[in-house]
Coordinates of C-alpha atoms in Angstrom, one line a residue:
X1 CA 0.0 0.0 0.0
X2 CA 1.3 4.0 -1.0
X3 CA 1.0 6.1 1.8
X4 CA 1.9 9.4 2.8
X5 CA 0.7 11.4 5.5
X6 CA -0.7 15.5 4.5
X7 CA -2.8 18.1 5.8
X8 CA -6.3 18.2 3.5
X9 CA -7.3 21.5 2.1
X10 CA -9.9 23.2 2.5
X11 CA -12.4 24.8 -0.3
X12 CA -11.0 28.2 -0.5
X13 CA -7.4 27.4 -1.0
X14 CA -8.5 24.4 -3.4
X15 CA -10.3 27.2 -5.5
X16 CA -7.9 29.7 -5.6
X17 CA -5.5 26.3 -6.4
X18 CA -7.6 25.9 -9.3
X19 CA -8.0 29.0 -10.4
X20 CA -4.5 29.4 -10.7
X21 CA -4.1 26.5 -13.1
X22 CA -6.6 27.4 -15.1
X23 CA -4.6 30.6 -16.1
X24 CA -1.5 28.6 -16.2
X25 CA -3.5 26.2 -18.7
X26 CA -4.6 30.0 -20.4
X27 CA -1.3 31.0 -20.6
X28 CA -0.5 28.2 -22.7
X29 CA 1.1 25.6 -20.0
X30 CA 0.5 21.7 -20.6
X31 CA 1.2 18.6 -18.4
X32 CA -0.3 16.5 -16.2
X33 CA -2.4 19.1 -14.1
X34 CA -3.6 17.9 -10.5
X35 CA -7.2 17.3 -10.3
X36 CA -9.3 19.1 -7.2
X37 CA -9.4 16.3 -5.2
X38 CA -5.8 15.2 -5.3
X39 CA -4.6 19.0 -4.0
X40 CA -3.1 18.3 -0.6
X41 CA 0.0 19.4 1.4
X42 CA 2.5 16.1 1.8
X43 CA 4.2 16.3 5.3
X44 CA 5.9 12.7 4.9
X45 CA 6.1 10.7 2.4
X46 CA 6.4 7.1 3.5
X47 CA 5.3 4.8 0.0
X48 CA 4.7 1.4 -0.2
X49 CA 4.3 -0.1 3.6
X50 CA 1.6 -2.9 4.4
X51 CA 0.4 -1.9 7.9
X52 CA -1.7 1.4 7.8
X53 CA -2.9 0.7 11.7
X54 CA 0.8 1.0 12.9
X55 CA 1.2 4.0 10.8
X56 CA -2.0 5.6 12.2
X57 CA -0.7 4.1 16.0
X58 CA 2.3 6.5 15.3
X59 CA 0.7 9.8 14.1
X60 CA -2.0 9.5 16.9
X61 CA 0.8 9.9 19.4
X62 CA 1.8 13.0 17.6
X63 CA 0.6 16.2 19.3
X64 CA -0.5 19.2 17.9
X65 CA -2.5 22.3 18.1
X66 CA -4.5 23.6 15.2
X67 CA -2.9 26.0 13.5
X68 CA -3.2 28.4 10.4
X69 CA -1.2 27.5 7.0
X70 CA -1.3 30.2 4.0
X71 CA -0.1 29.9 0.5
X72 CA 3.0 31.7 -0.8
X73 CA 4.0 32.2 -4.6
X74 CA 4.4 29.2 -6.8
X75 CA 7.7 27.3 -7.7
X76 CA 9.3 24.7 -9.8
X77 CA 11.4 21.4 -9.2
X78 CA 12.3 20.6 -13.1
X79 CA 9.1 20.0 -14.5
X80 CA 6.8 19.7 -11.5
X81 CA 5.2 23.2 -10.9
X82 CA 3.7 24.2 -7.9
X83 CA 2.1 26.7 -5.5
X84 CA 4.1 27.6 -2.1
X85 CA 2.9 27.3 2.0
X86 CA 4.0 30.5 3.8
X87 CA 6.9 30.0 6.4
X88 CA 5.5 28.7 9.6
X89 CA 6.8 27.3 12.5
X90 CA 3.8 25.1 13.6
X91 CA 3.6 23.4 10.8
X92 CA 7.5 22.8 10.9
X93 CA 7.1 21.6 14.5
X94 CA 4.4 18.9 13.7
X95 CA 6.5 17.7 10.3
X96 CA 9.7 17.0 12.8
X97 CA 7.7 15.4 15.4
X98 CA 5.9 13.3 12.8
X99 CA 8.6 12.2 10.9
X100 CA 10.6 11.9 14.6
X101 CA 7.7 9.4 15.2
X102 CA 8.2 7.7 12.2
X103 CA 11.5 7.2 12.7
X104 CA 11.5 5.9 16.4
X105 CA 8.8 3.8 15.4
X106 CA 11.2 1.8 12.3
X107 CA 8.3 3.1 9.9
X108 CA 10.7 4.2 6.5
X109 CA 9.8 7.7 5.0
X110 CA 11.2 9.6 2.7
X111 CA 14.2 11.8 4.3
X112 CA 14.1 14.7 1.8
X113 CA 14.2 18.0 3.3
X114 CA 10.7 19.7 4.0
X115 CA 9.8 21.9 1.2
X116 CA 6.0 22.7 1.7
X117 CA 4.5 22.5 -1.3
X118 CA 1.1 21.6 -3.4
X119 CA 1.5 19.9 -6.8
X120 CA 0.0 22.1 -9.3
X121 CA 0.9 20.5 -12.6
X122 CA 3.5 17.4 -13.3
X123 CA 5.7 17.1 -16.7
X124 CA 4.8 20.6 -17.3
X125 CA 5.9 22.5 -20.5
X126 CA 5.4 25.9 -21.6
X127 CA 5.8 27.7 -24.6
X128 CA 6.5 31.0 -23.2
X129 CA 8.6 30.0 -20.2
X130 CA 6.7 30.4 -16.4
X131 CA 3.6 32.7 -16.9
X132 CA 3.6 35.8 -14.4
X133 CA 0.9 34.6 -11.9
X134 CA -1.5 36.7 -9.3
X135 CA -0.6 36.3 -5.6
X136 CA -2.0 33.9 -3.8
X137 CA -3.6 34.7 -0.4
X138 CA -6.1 31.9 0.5
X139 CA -5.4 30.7 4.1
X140 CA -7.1 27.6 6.7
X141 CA -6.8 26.4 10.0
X142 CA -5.3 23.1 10.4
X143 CA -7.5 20.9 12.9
X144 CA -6.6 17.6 11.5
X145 CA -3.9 15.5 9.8
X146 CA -4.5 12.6 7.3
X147 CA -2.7 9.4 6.4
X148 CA -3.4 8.9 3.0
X149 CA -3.5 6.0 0.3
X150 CA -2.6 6.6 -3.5
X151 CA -3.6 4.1 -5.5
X152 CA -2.9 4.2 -9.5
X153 CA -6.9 4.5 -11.5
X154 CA -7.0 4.3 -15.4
X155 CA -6.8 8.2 -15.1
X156 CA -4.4 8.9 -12.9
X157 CA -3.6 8.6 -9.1
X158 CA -6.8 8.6 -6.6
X159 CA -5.9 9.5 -2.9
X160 CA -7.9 8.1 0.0
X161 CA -7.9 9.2 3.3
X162 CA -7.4 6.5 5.5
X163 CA -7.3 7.7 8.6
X164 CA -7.0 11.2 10.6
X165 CA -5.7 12.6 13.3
X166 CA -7.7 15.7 15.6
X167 CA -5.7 18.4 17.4

């Protein structure tokens, strides 16, 4: 089973998510472009691991207050475009102690740095180089963390929460 665990959006932020790649898709940009409900914030990223329950046992003893996350700008890593989180300390706090967790518990995850990020559009190309984009400013309060399951559809990749976690 594909697993990662992520923070859920809510509808405001997914709108102005979408609303930005629709003038990305204007502006002449192509790729693989992230459907609504796939728009999520990663905070680990553990892949293929058999035992959900234990991974849900270890996030549950993770503790955390709600707290307010904001989008910043937009970004690249090659090809993979994508919109930015503002810096906050909270949500850097829970990503160590979750991924400290992890760690303790022997559950593998992928070690990369944490980059907050949402996947806006994969394999992307444009003609014209990276369009000029609004600002974002959409912003939500963070009550609860997901561990989530990707699995691969005939369309693409469909993400199912599996369990959550409350503050």
């Amino acid at each position: 089973m594909r697993l990662f665990i992520a923070i859920k959006l809510n509808e405001e932020i997914k709108q102005e998510l979408i609303e930005a790649q629709n003038r990305m898709y204007e502006s002449g940009v192509s790729g693989k472009f992230s459907p609504e409900e796939n728009l999520h914030l990663t905070l680990a990223f553990i892949g293929e691991y058999p035992d959900p329950e234990a991974v849900m046992d270890v996030i549950s003893t993770v503790p955390f207050t709600p707290f307010d996350i904001a989008l910043d700008g937009f970004g690249t890593f090659t090809d993979t475009w994508w919109a930015g989180v503002k810096e906050n300390p909270a949500l850097q706090a829970v990503v160590r102690r979750i991924r400290r967790a992890l760690s303790e518990a022997g559950i593998p995850f992928d070690k990369k740095p944490f980059r907050p990020h949402i996947t806006l559009v994969r394999r992307a190309k444009a003609q014209l180089g990276v369009p000029e984009m609004e600002a974002l400013s959409a912003c939500m309060r963070v009550m609860y963390i997901s561990l989530m399951r990707s699995d691969r559809g005939k369309n693409g990749m469909i993400y199912t929460e599996v369990g959550r976690v409350e503050s």
